[in-house]
Tab-separated table of C-alpha atoms in Angstrom:
chain	number	residue	atom	x	y	z
H	1117	MET	CA	-5.862	12.305	13.415
H	1118	ILE	CA	-6.105	14.140	16.760
H	1119	VAL	CA	-9.864	13.995	17.277
H	1120	ARG	CA	-10.101	10.245	16.608
H	1121	SER	CA	-7.730	9.576	19.508
H	1122	ILE	CA	-8.142	12.716	21.602
H	1123	LEU	CA	-8.624	10.777	24.838
H	1124	PHE	CA	-5.350	8.937	24.221
H	1125	PHE	CA	-3.504	12.206	23.600
H	1126	ILE	CA	-4.948	13.796	26.746
H	1127	ILE	CA	-3.857	10.818	28.848
H	1128	LEU	CA	-0.435	10.809	27.204
H	1129	ILE	CA	0.040	14.491	28.010
H	1130	VAL	CA	-1.455	14.662	31.505
H	1131	LEU	CA	-0.774	11.333	33.217
H	1132	PRO	CA	3.062	11.550	33.227
H	1133	ASP	CA	2.870	15.015	34.806
H	1134	VAL	CA	0.418	13.749	37.416
H	1135	TRP	CA	2.834	10.969	38.344
H	1136	ILE	CA	5.902	13.202	38.424
H	1137	ASP	CA	4.109	15.843	40.487
H	1138	TYR	CA	2.739	13.313	42.965
H	1139	HIS	CA	5.818	11.116	43.250
H	1140	PHE	CA	8.627	13.675	43.045
H	1141	LEU	CA	7.519	17.306	43.447
H	1142	ARG	CA	4.987	16.733	46.240
H	1143	THR	CA	7.616	15.123	48.475
H	1144	ARG	CA	9.972	18.104	48.270
H	1145	ARG	CA	8.872	20.242	51.204
H	1146	SER	CA	11.271	23.026	50.245
H	1147	LEU	CA	9.531	23.416	46.878
H	1148	ALA	CA	7.073	26.280	46.898
H	1149	VAL	CA	3.546	25.755	45.596
H	1150	TRP	CA	4.003	28.308	42.835
H	1151	LYS	CA	7.034	26.385	41.558
H	1152	ARG	CA	4.945	23.223	41.384
H	1153	LEU	CA	2.348	25.166	39.422
H	1154	LEU	CA	5.043	26.276	36.979
H	1155	TRP	CA	5.681	22.618	36.185
H	1156	TRP	CA	2.095	22.314	34.938
H	1157	ILE	CA	2.223	25.263	32.525
H	1158	PRO	CA	3.764	23.310	29.575
H	1159	CYS	CA	1.224	20.527	30.128
H	1160	MET	CA	-1.692	22.962	30.069
H	1161	LEU	CA	-0.375	24.676	26.942
H	1162	MET	CA	-0.006	21.291	25.244
H	1163	LEU	CA	-3.590	20.422	26.172
H	1164	ILE	CA	-4.834	23.698	24.713
H	1165	PHE	CA	-2.788	23.037	21.558
H	1166	THR	CA	-4.303	19.541	21.274
H	1167	CYS	CA	-7.869	20.791	21.653
H	1168	TRP	CA	-7.233	23.531	19.097
H	1169	LEU	CA	-5.960	21.015	16.540
H	1170	ALA	CA	-8.908	18.701	17.221
H	1171	ALA	CA	-11.276	21.581	16.502
H	1172	GLN	CA	-9.763	22.355	13.109
H	1173	ASP	CA	-11.749	21.649	9.953
H	1174	GLY	CA	-10.454	18.252	8.834
H	1175	PHE	CA	-8.395	18.133	12.060
H	1176	ILE	CA	-5.323	19.491	10.278
H	1177	PRO	CA	-4.743	23.283	10.088
H	1178	HIS	CA	-4.286	24.909	6.700
H	1179	ASN	CA	-0.807	26.010	7.760
H	1180	LYS	CA	0.988	22.667	8.079
H	1181	VAL	CA	3.690	24.255	10.244
H	1182	TRP	CA	1.361	23.904	13.243
H	1183	ILE	CA	0.981	20.150	12.883
H	1184	ASP	CA	4.761	19.847	12.436
H	1185	ILE	CA	5.310	21.795	15.656
H	1186	TYR	CA	2.782	19.609	17.471
H	1187	LEU	CA	4.413	16.383	16.308
H	1188	TRP	CA	7.835	17.664	17.322
H	1189	LEU	CA	6.551	18.563	20.787
H	1190	LEU	CA	5.083	15.079	21.101
H	1191	GLY	CA	8.252	13.354	19.940
H	1192	ILE	CA	10.806	15.472	21.777
H	1193	PHE	CA	9.023	16.232	25.067
H	1194	VAL	CA	5.710	14.425	25.675
H	1195	ILE	CA	6.662	10.868	24.695
H	1196	PRO	CA	10.093	10.945	26.418
H	1197	LYS	CA	8.412	12.246	29.586
H	1198	ALA	CA	5.845	9.440	29.363
H	1199	ILE	CA	8.648	6.871	29.006
H	1200	TYR	CA	10.425	8.304	32.055
H	1201	ALA	CA	7.219	8.268	34.109
H	1202	LEU	CA	6.429	4.691	33.068
H	1203	CYS	CA	9.887	3.450	34.104
H	1204	SER	CA	9.584	5.316	37.395
H	1205	PHE	CA	6.165	3.777	38.013
H	1206	VAL	CA	7.476	0.275	37.300
H	1207	GLY	CA	10.324	0.832	39.756
H	1208	TRP	CA	7.907	2.087	42.400
H	1209	LEU	CA	5.571	-0.858	41.779
H	1210	PHE	CA	8.316	-3.367	42.555
H	1211	ASN	CA	9.805	-1.474	45.483
H	1212	HIS	CA	6.963	0.306	47.306
H	1213	ARG	CA	6.422	-2.595	49.734
H	1214	ARG	CA	9.941	-2.100	51.028
H	1215	GLY	CA	9.467	1.650	51.206
H	1216	ALA	CA	12.339	2.148	48.777
H	1217	ARG	CA	12.573	4.132	45.576
H	1218	SER	CA	14.211	2.437	42.626
H	1219	LEU	CA	17.037	4.689	41.487
H	1220	VAL	CA	17.923	2.137	38.828
H	1221	THR	CA	14.594	2.385	37.022
H	1222	VAL	CA	14.677	6.187	37.323
H	1223	ALA	CA	18.117	6.189	35.705
H	1224	ILE	CA	16.944	3.772	33.028
H	1225	GLY	CA	13.867	5.925	32.431
H	1226	SER	CA	16.017	9.027	32.040
H	1227	LEU	CA	18.295	7.257	29.572
H	1228	LEU	CA	15.392	5.859	27.532
H	1229	ALA	CA	13.686	9.250	27.495
H	1230	VAL	CA	16.782	10.947	26.087
H	1231	CYS	CA	17.288	8.146	23.546
H	1232	SER	CA	13.664	8.322	22.377
H	1233	ALA	CA	13.965	12.075	21.779
H	1234	ILE	CA	17.184	11.580	19.798
H	1235	LEU	CA	15.689	8.735	17.759
H	1236	TYR	CA	12.584	10.770	16.962
H	1237	ALA	CA	14.718	13.654	15.774
H	1238	TYR	CA	16.783	11.279	13.632
H	1239	GLY	CA	13.697	9.573	12.195
H	1240	SER	CA	12.163	12.923	11.283
H	1241	LEU	CA	15.227	14.663	9.884
H	1242	VAL	CA	17.032	11.689	8.289
H	1243	GLY	CA	14.921	8.533	8.254
H	1244	PHE	CA	11.884	10.111	6.598
H	1245	ASN	CA	14.034	11.428	3.752
H	1246	ASN	CA	16.120	8.298	3.188
H	1247	LEU	CA	14.320	6.934	0.113
H	1248	GLU	CA	15.251	3.399	-0.978
H	1249	VAL	CA	14.711	1.746	-4.355
H	1250	ARG	CA	14.048	-1.993	-4.052
H	1251	HIS	CA	14.321	-4.386	-6.998
H	1252	VAL	CA	12.265	-7.587	-7.140
H	1253	GLU	CA	12.057	-10.254	-9.862
H	1254	LEU	CA	8.954	-12.433	-10.000
H	1255	TRP	CA	8.786	-15.560	-12.151
H	1256	TYR	CA	5.530	-16.915	-13.582
H	1257	SER	CA	4.914	-19.854	-15.875
H	1258	ASP	CA	1.629	-18.330	-17.116
H	1259	LEU	CA	3.108	-14.926	-17.957
H	1260	PRO	CA	2.797	-14.229	-21.709
H	1261	GLU	CA	6.253	-14.501	-23.262
H	1262	ALA	CA	5.957	-11.022	-24.740
H	1263	PHE	CA	5.900	-9.623	-21.185
H	1264	ASP	CA	9.108	-11.312	-20.074
H	1265	GLY	CA	11.175	-8.460	-18.592
H	1266	TYR	CA	8.157	-6.168	-18.146
H	1267	ARG	CA	9.022	-3.549	-15.513
H	1268	LEU	CA	6.630	-1.774	-13.204
H	1269	VAL	CA	7.249	0.592	-10.338
H	1270	HIS	CA	5.066	0.064	-7.288
H	1271	VAL	CA	4.591	3.189	-5.182
H	1272	SER	CA	2.065	3.895	-2.447
H	1273	ASP	CA	1.051	6.211	0.392
H	1274	LEU	CA	2.559	9.454	-0.821
H	1275	HIS	CA	0.414	11.531	1.588
H	1276	VAL	CA	1.429	14.627	-0.332
H	1277	GLY	CA	-0.097	16.997	2.232
H	1278	THR	CA	2.885	16.202	4.444
H	1279	TYR	CA	5.304	17.503	1.784
H	1280	SER	CA	4.886	21.190	2.459
H	1281	GLY	CA	7.614	23.806	2.712
H	1282	SER	CA	11.127	22.403	2.502
H	1283	ARG	CA	9.807	18.835	2.163
H	1284	ARG	CA	8.533	19.654	-1.344
H	1285	LYS	CA	12.033	18.858	-2.636
H	1286	MET	CA	11.712	15.325	-1.219
H	1287	LEU	CA	8.513	14.749	-3.189
H	1288	GLN	CA	10.266	15.868	-6.373
H	1289	LYS	CA	13.183	13.568	-5.552
H	1290	THR	CA	10.771	10.639	-5.178
H	1291	VAL	CA	9.123	11.323	-8.528
H	1292	ASP	CA	12.539	11.727	-10.185
H	1293	SER	CA	13.602	8.360	-8.743
H	1294	ILE	CA	10.485	6.691	-10.108
H	1295	ILE	CA	10.978	8.158	-13.581
H	1296	SER	CA	14.674	7.234	-13.625
H	1297	GLN	CA	13.754	3.536	-13.340
H	1298	LYS	CA	12.215	3.791	-16.846
H	1299	PRO	CA	9.293	1.490	-16.000
H	1300	ASP	CA	6.754	0.251	-18.513
H	1301	ILE	CA	4.001	1.278	-16.100
H	1302	ILE	CA	3.688	2.834	-12.645
H	1303	CYS	CA	1.265	1.303	-10.143
H	1304	PHE	CA	0.098	3.605	-7.348
H	1305	THR	CA	-1.853	1.839	-4.607
H	1306	GLY	CA	-3.582	4.650	-2.757
H	1307	ASP	CA	-3.430	7.383	-0.113
H	1308	LEU	CA	-2.385	10.253	-2.319
H	1309	GLN	CA	-3.816	12.865	0.032
H	1310	ASN	CA	-3.971	13.293	3.798
H	1311	VAL	CA	-7.389	14.906	4.043
H	1312	VAL	CA	-8.575	16.879	1.005
H	1313	PRO	CA	-7.836	16.944	-2.765
H	1314	GLU	CA	-6.503	20.500	-2.571
H	1315	GLU	CA	-3.282	19.023	-1.169
H	1316	VAL	CA	-2.844	17.108	-4.416
H	1317	GLU	CA	-3.719	20.084	-6.584
H	1318	GLU	CA	-0.908	22.099	-4.988
H	1319	VAL	CA	1.704	19.582	-6.192
H	1320	SER	CA	0.007	18.500	-9.421
H	1321	GLY	CA	2.949	19.837	-11.453
H	1322	ILE	CA	5.232	17.325	-9.733
H	1323	LEU	CA	2.876	14.339	-9.674
H	1324	SER	CA	1.820	14.724	-13.313
H	1325	GLN	CA	5.400	13.897	-14.337
H	1326	MET	CA	4.602	10.246	-13.525
H	1327	LYS	CA	3.357	9.144	-16.943
H	1328	ASN	CA	1.538	5.877	-17.637
H	1329	THR	CA	0.366	5.528	-14.030
H	1330	TYR	CA	-2.458	3.231	-12.937
H	1331	SER	CA	-3.896	4.089	-9.526
H	1332	VAL	CA	-6.503	3.165	-6.939
H	1333	LEU	CA	-7.880	5.078	-3.965
H	1334	GLY	CA	-6.782	4.465	-0.366
H	1335	ASN	CA	-8.662	5.102	2.862
H	1336	HIS	CA	-7.391	8.699	3.104
H	1337	ASP	CA	-8.647	9.364	-0.435
H	1338	TYR	CA	-12.258	8.591	0.506
H	1339	ALA	CA	-12.847	11.710	2.648
H	1340	ASP	CA	-13.080	9.608	5.814
H	1341	TYR	CA	-10.806	12.022	7.659
H	1342	ALA	CA	-12.222	15.195	6.148
H	1343	LEU	CA	-15.751	14.337	7.257
H	1344	PHE	CA	-15.153	12.143	10.293
H	1345	ARG	CA	-16.784	14.605	12.703
H	1346	GLU	CA	-19.879	15.023	10.520
H	1347	ALA	CA	-20.203	11.275	9.966
H	1348	ARG	CA	-19.935	10.632	13.692
H	1349	ASN	CA	-22.651	13.218	14.405
H	1350	VAL	CA	-24.917	11.627	11.801
H	1351	GLU	CA	-24.572	8.258	13.525
H	1352	HIS	CA	-25.588	9.901	16.810
H	1353	GLY	CA	-28.403	11.872	15.196
H	1354	THR	CA	-26.932	15.275	16.043
H	1355	SER	CA	-25.726	16.471	12.645
H	1356	ASN	CA	-27.364	19.389	10.874
H	1357	VAL	CA	-24.840	19.516	8.024
H	1358	ASP	CA	-26.660	20.267	4.781
H	1359	GLY	CA	-26.809	17.273	2.502
H	1360	LEU	CA	-24.992	14.882	4.840
H	1361	ARG	CA	-26.976	11.683	5.211
H	1362	VAL	CA	-25.972	8.120	5.929
H	1363	GLY	CA	-26.764	5.916	2.961
H	1364	GLU	CA	-25.591	8.394	0.335
H	1365	PRO	CA	-22.684	7.406	-1.941
H	1366	TYR	CA	-19.598	6.359	0.051
H	1367	GLY	CA	-21.644	6.429	3.257
H	1368	LEU	CA	-20.682	10.039	3.959
H	1369	GLY	CA	-23.477	11.869	2.223
H	1370	ILE	CA	-23.493	14.335	-0.637
H	1371	ARG	CA	-20.591	16.402	0.695
H	1372	GLY	CA	-18.413	13.325	1.150
H	1373	ALA	CA	-19.267	12.088	-2.330
H	1374	GLN	CA	-18.291	15.463	-3.759
H	1375	ILE	CA	-14.872	15.298	-2.113
H	1376	VAL	CA	-14.254	11.787	-3.437
H	1377	GLU	CA	-15.389	12.737	-6.927
H	1378	ARG	CA	-13.052	15.709	-6.800
H	1379	MET	CA	-10.171	13.411	-5.913
H	1380	LYS	CA	-11.011	11.204	-8.890
H	1381	GLU	CA	-11.188	14.222	-11.191
H	1382	VAL	CA	-7.838	15.535	-9.954
H	1383	GLN	CA	-6.126	12.186	-10.575
H	1384	ARG	CA	-7.629	11.688	-14.005
H	1385	SER	CA	-7.641	15.231	-15.377
H	1386	MET	CA	-4.846	17.107	-13.609
H	1387	LEU	CA	-2.398	14.233	-13.077
H	1388	GLY	CA	-3.297	12.098	-16.082
H	1389	TYR	CA	-3.507	8.898	-14.015
H	1390	ASP	CA	-5.689	5.988	-15.091
H	1391	LEU	CA	-7.687	5.630	-11.884
H	1392	LEU	CA	-9.233	2.169	-11.553
H	1393	ASP	CA	-12.452	2.354	-9.565
H	1394	ASN	CA	-13.384	-1.338	-9.346
H	1395	GLU	CA	-12.493	-1.850	-12.988
H	1396	SER	CA	-9.808	-3.306	-15.249
H	1397	ARG	CA	-7.533	-2.312	-18.102
H	1398	ARG	CA	-6.025	-4.490	-20.820
H	1399	ILE	CA	-2.371	-3.972	-21.730
H	1400	THR	CA	-1.279	-5.416	-25.065
H	1401	ARG	CA	2.220	-6.225	-26.297
H	1402	ASP	CA	2.959	-8.187	-29.494
H	1403	SER	CA	-0.623	-9.504	-29.677
H	1404	SER	CA	-0.398	-10.802	-26.060
H	1405	SER	CA	-2.181	-9.198	-23.116
H	1406	ILE	CA	-2.145	-8.812	-19.369
H	1407	TYR	CA	-4.749	-7.082	-17.216
H	1408	ILE	CA	-4.415	-4.404	-14.558
H	1409	VAL	CA	-7.335	-4.609	-12.121
H	1410	GLY	CA	-7.995	-1.991	-9.441
H	1411	THR	CA	-10.442	-2.136	-6.552
H	1412	GLY	CA	-11.590	0.488	-4.069
H	1413	ASN	CA	-10.161	0.419	-0.574
H	1414	TYR	CA	-11.131	-2.721	1.325
H	1415	SER	CA	-12.253	-2.713	4.940
H	1416	LYS	CA	-13.664	-5.416	7.150
H	1417	PRO	CA	-17.404	-5.227	7.919
H	1418	PRO	CA	-18.423	-3.010	10.864
H	1419	ARG	CA	-18.146	-4.656	14.265
H	1420	LYS	CA	-21.450	-3.223	15.476
H	1421	GLN	CA	-24.774	-3.402	13.691
H	1422	GLY	CA	-25.808	-0.080	12.213
H	1423	GLN	CA	-22.286	1.313	11.889
H	1424	ARG	CA	-21.262	2.802	8.557
H	1425	SER	CA	-19.340	0.463	6.249
H	1426	ILE	CA	-16.143	1.877	4.769
H	1427	ASP	CA	-15.564	-1.026	2.372
H	1428	TYR	CA	-15.395	0.423	-1.145
H	1429	SER	CA	-14.086	-2.668	-2.915
H	1430	ASP	CA	-16.037	-4.727	-5.417
H	1431	ILE	CA	-13.764	-7.424	-6.761
H	1432	ASN	CA	-16.462	-9.151	-8.816
H	1433	ARG	CA	-17.246	-5.917	-10.648
H	1434	ALA	CA	-13.551	-5.192	-11.110
H	1435	MET	CA	-12.842	-8.647	-12.602
H	1436	HIS	CA	-15.866	-8.600	-14.884
H	1437	GLY	CA	-14.841	-9.176	-18.482
H	1438	VAL	CA	-11.343	-10.406	-17.653
H	1439	PRO	CA	-10.702	-13.711	-19.510
H	1440	ASN	CA	-10.269	-16.869	-17.442
H	1441	ASN	CA	-6.720	-17.476	-18.634
H	1442	ALA	CA	-5.561	-13.869	-18.220
H	1443	PHE	CA	-2.491	-12.781	-16.314
H	1444	VAL	CA	-3.803	-10.313	-13.736
H	1445	ILE	CA	-2.102	-7.669	-11.621
H	1446	MET	CA	-4.419	-6.542	-8.826
H	1447	LEU	CA	-4.099	-3.096	-7.214
H	1448	GLN	CA	-5.665	-2.886	-3.740
H	1449	HIS	CA	-4.660	-0.431	-1.032
H	1450	ASN	CA	-5.341	-2.658	1.983
H	1451	PRO	CA	-3.349	-5.933	2.145
H	1452	GLN	CA	-6.040	-7.501	4.350
H	1453	ALA	CA	-8.035	-7.970	1.166
H	1454	TRP	CA	-5.539	-10.610	-0.005
H	1455	ASP	CA	-6.534	-13.071	2.734
H	1456	ASP	CA	-10.158	-11.977	3.043
H	1457	ILE	CA	-11.399	-11.735	-0.547
H	1458	ILE	CA	-8.677	-12.099	-3.189
H	1459	LEU	CA	-7.323	-15.563	-2.320
H	1460	PRO	CA	-10.766	-17.025	-1.527
H	1461	LEU	CA	-12.075	-15.765	-4.865
H	1462	SER	CA	-9.017	-17.126	-6.638
H	1463	ASN	CA	-9.484	-20.559	-5.072
H	1464	LYS	CA	-13.064	-20.784	-6.318
H	1465	HIS	CA	-13.116	-18.984	-9.641
H	1466	LYS	CA	-11.039	-17.812	-12.532
H	1467	PRO	CA	-9.424	-15.508	-13.524
H	1468	THR	CA	-6.948	-15.417	-10.659
H	1469	PRO	CA	-4.790	-12.385	-9.755
H	1470	GLN	CA	-1.249	-13.702	-10.020
H	1471	LEU	CA	0.178	-10.559	-8.427
H	1472	THR	CA	-1.458	-8.254	-5.882
H	1473	LEU	CA	0.098	-4.903	-4.965
H	1474	SER	CA	-0.825	-3.147	-1.716
H	1475	GLY	CA	0.339	-0.443	0.675
H	1476	HIS	CA	-1.538	1.092	3.616
H	1477	THR	CA	0.601	-0.265	6.484
H	1478	HIS	CA	3.663	1.966	5.962
H	1479	GLY	CA	5.541	-1.014	7.392
H	1480	GLY	CA	4.713	0.497	10.780
H	1481	GLN	CA	7.197	3.335	10.011
H	1482	ILE	CA	9.192	2.110	13.020
H	1483	GLY	CA	10.901	-1.258	13.158
H	1484	ILE	CA	13.879	-3.237	14.376
H	1485	GLY	CA	14.636	-5.881	11.767
H	1486	SER	CA	11.429	-7.862	11.292
H	1487	ILE	CA	9.896	-6.485	14.499
H	1488	ARG	CA	7.235	-3.969	13.463
H	1489	PRO	CA	4.055	-2.826	15.246
H	1490	THR	CA	1.942	-3.528	12.155
H	1491	ARG	CA	2.684	-7.258	12.422
H	1492	LEU	CA	0.260	-7.374	15.343
H	1493	THR	CA	-2.726	-6.596	13.104
H	1494	TYR	CA	-1.615	-7.425	9.547
H	1495	PRO	CA	-0.458	-10.969	8.668
H	1496	GLU	CA	1.179	-9.445	5.574
H	1497	ASP	CA	2.444	-5.999	6.530
H	1498	ALA	CA	5.609	-5.415	4.459
H	1499	GLY	CA	7.503	-7.127	1.656
H	1500	LEU	CA	6.814	-10.119	-0.580
H	1501	TYR	CA	4.432	-12.957	0.278
H	1502	GLN	CA	3.655	-16.040	-1.806
H	1503	GLN	CA	0.924	-18.651	-1.667
H	1504	ASN	CA	0.105	-21.321	-4.233
H	1505	GLY	CA	1.917	-19.502	-7.012
H	1506	ARG	CA	0.272	-16.162	-6.240
H	1507	CYS	CA	2.209	-13.198	-4.923
H	1508	LEU	CA	1.441	-10.197	-2.752
H	1509	TYR	CA	3.824	-7.288	-2.393
H	1510	VAL	CA	3.095	-4.848	0.422
H	1511	THR	CA	5.220	-1.744	0.117
H	1512	SER	CA	6.036	0.332	3.186
H	1513	GLY	CA	5.228	3.353	1.032
H	1514	VAL	CA	6.864	6.730	0.751
H	1515	GLY	CA	5.143	9.276	2.988
H	1516	GLY	CA	2.931	9.367	6.031
H	1517	LEU	CA	0.729	11.661	8.046
H	1518	VAL	CA	3.489	11.626	10.688
H	1519	PRO	CA	6.776	12.463	8.908
H	1520	MET	CA	9.019	10.054	10.803
H	1521	ARG	CA	10.679	6.770	9.832
H	1522	LEU	CA	12.994	4.636	11.915
H	1523	GLY	CA	14.195	1.269	10.656
H	1524	VAL	CA	11.488	1.263	7.946
H	1525	PRO	CA	12.709	3.618	5.212
H	1526	PRO	CA	10.391	5.043	2.562
H	1527	GLU	CA	10.604	2.984	-0.599
H	1528	ILE	CA	9.643	2.554	-4.205
H	1529	VAL	CA	9.673	-0.986	-5.585
H	1530	VAL	CA	10.785	-1.937	-9.094
H	1531	ILE	CA	9.162	-5.259	-10.023
H	1532	THR	CA	10.362	-7.134	-13.099
H	1533	LEU	CA	8.095	-9.880	-14.430
H	1534	ARG	CA	9.857	-12.953	-15.774
H	1535	LYS	CA	8.623	-15.880	-17.832
H	1536	LYS	CA	9.320	-19.164	-16.109
H	1537	VAL	CA	10.111	-21.901	-18.600
H	1538	GLU	CA	9.366	-25.310	-17.170
H	1539	GLY	CA	11.585	-28.162	-18.279
H	1540	PRO	CA	10.360	-31.525	-19.575
H	1541	LYS	CA	8.891	-33.845	-16.980
H	1542	LYS	CA	10.963	-36.929	-16.169
């Protein structure tokens, strides 16, 4: 997380202090130099902390307390200070020609800084733990009558590595909530881990309580974060990691493939999940059937030639053997796949996935009504979408690498399938 955006974090930490020092402290002639230097000590310590985290294996320390402390420092001190500095800069930008300093924007910046710190604390302590259970009914004319009233729970993005220490109770509460819905099946649409399968193994006793679960892998489950540094070095020709070669399974070499295979083994053997790796399962009830189809995590092709592809989906392989008239529920972590490959395939061929379930976006984790940052990059980022009789539900998920939610609560979704009976044509 840190190393992928280390330049951004350095700028976020340093630039506000540069502005405050130059614009406020420098102009105070009575302020001794050593007092100005004291102002920079927290900034320097935060930089050292950032570099230390970026150097960790997998970029997340084994003791998760350190990443929690870092995120709290960002949310309570660094980001509010950046907001204050930005407001001050805007005021200066509009007033410097007149040689005046905007006290209004400084006051506004101070107020916004305090509010942002309070909101972050609320989102971390309350919002992240405020699990909601949503109920959705979907009506289909081509649903087999035997499956009228069929209930499934859609859950995604548990990121169980975040549920360490006292948060472990929240993970148990989530699983208890899922079980209490008494679903016919549970559909998990990816991102079970943050970085490595060991996170999942630690809470396998809790997760294995979710019986009759069908799952797919998300981007975090494919070792992209665990081996990002090695993969980057391979692309630049500087890696000497044993067995790590571009072109090996999953594009991350032997070591990456081993991590992914371990994740699959943990889900299938330790948790008892039916992991769908570009494959399908037939569910029968009263001689009628529906199909659950799961594809690997979808990603758009690389922007630059020669870059490693992280698209693990194969929808043609997954749909192989599914009858043309089948009712299909598609599990795919990334909702971008709905527009890019699922709908185009459905418009040209049969069988067609009547319902697609996705996660990945977390609903942005921060939102005001329908205003969410994820709407800038995902046409379908949260909730129910319909097109030509086909449905996509994108859940905002449960967890997250950053344990903070504001206006976008963690959720599990109970979907009830209903048989639509069409009346006689007039």
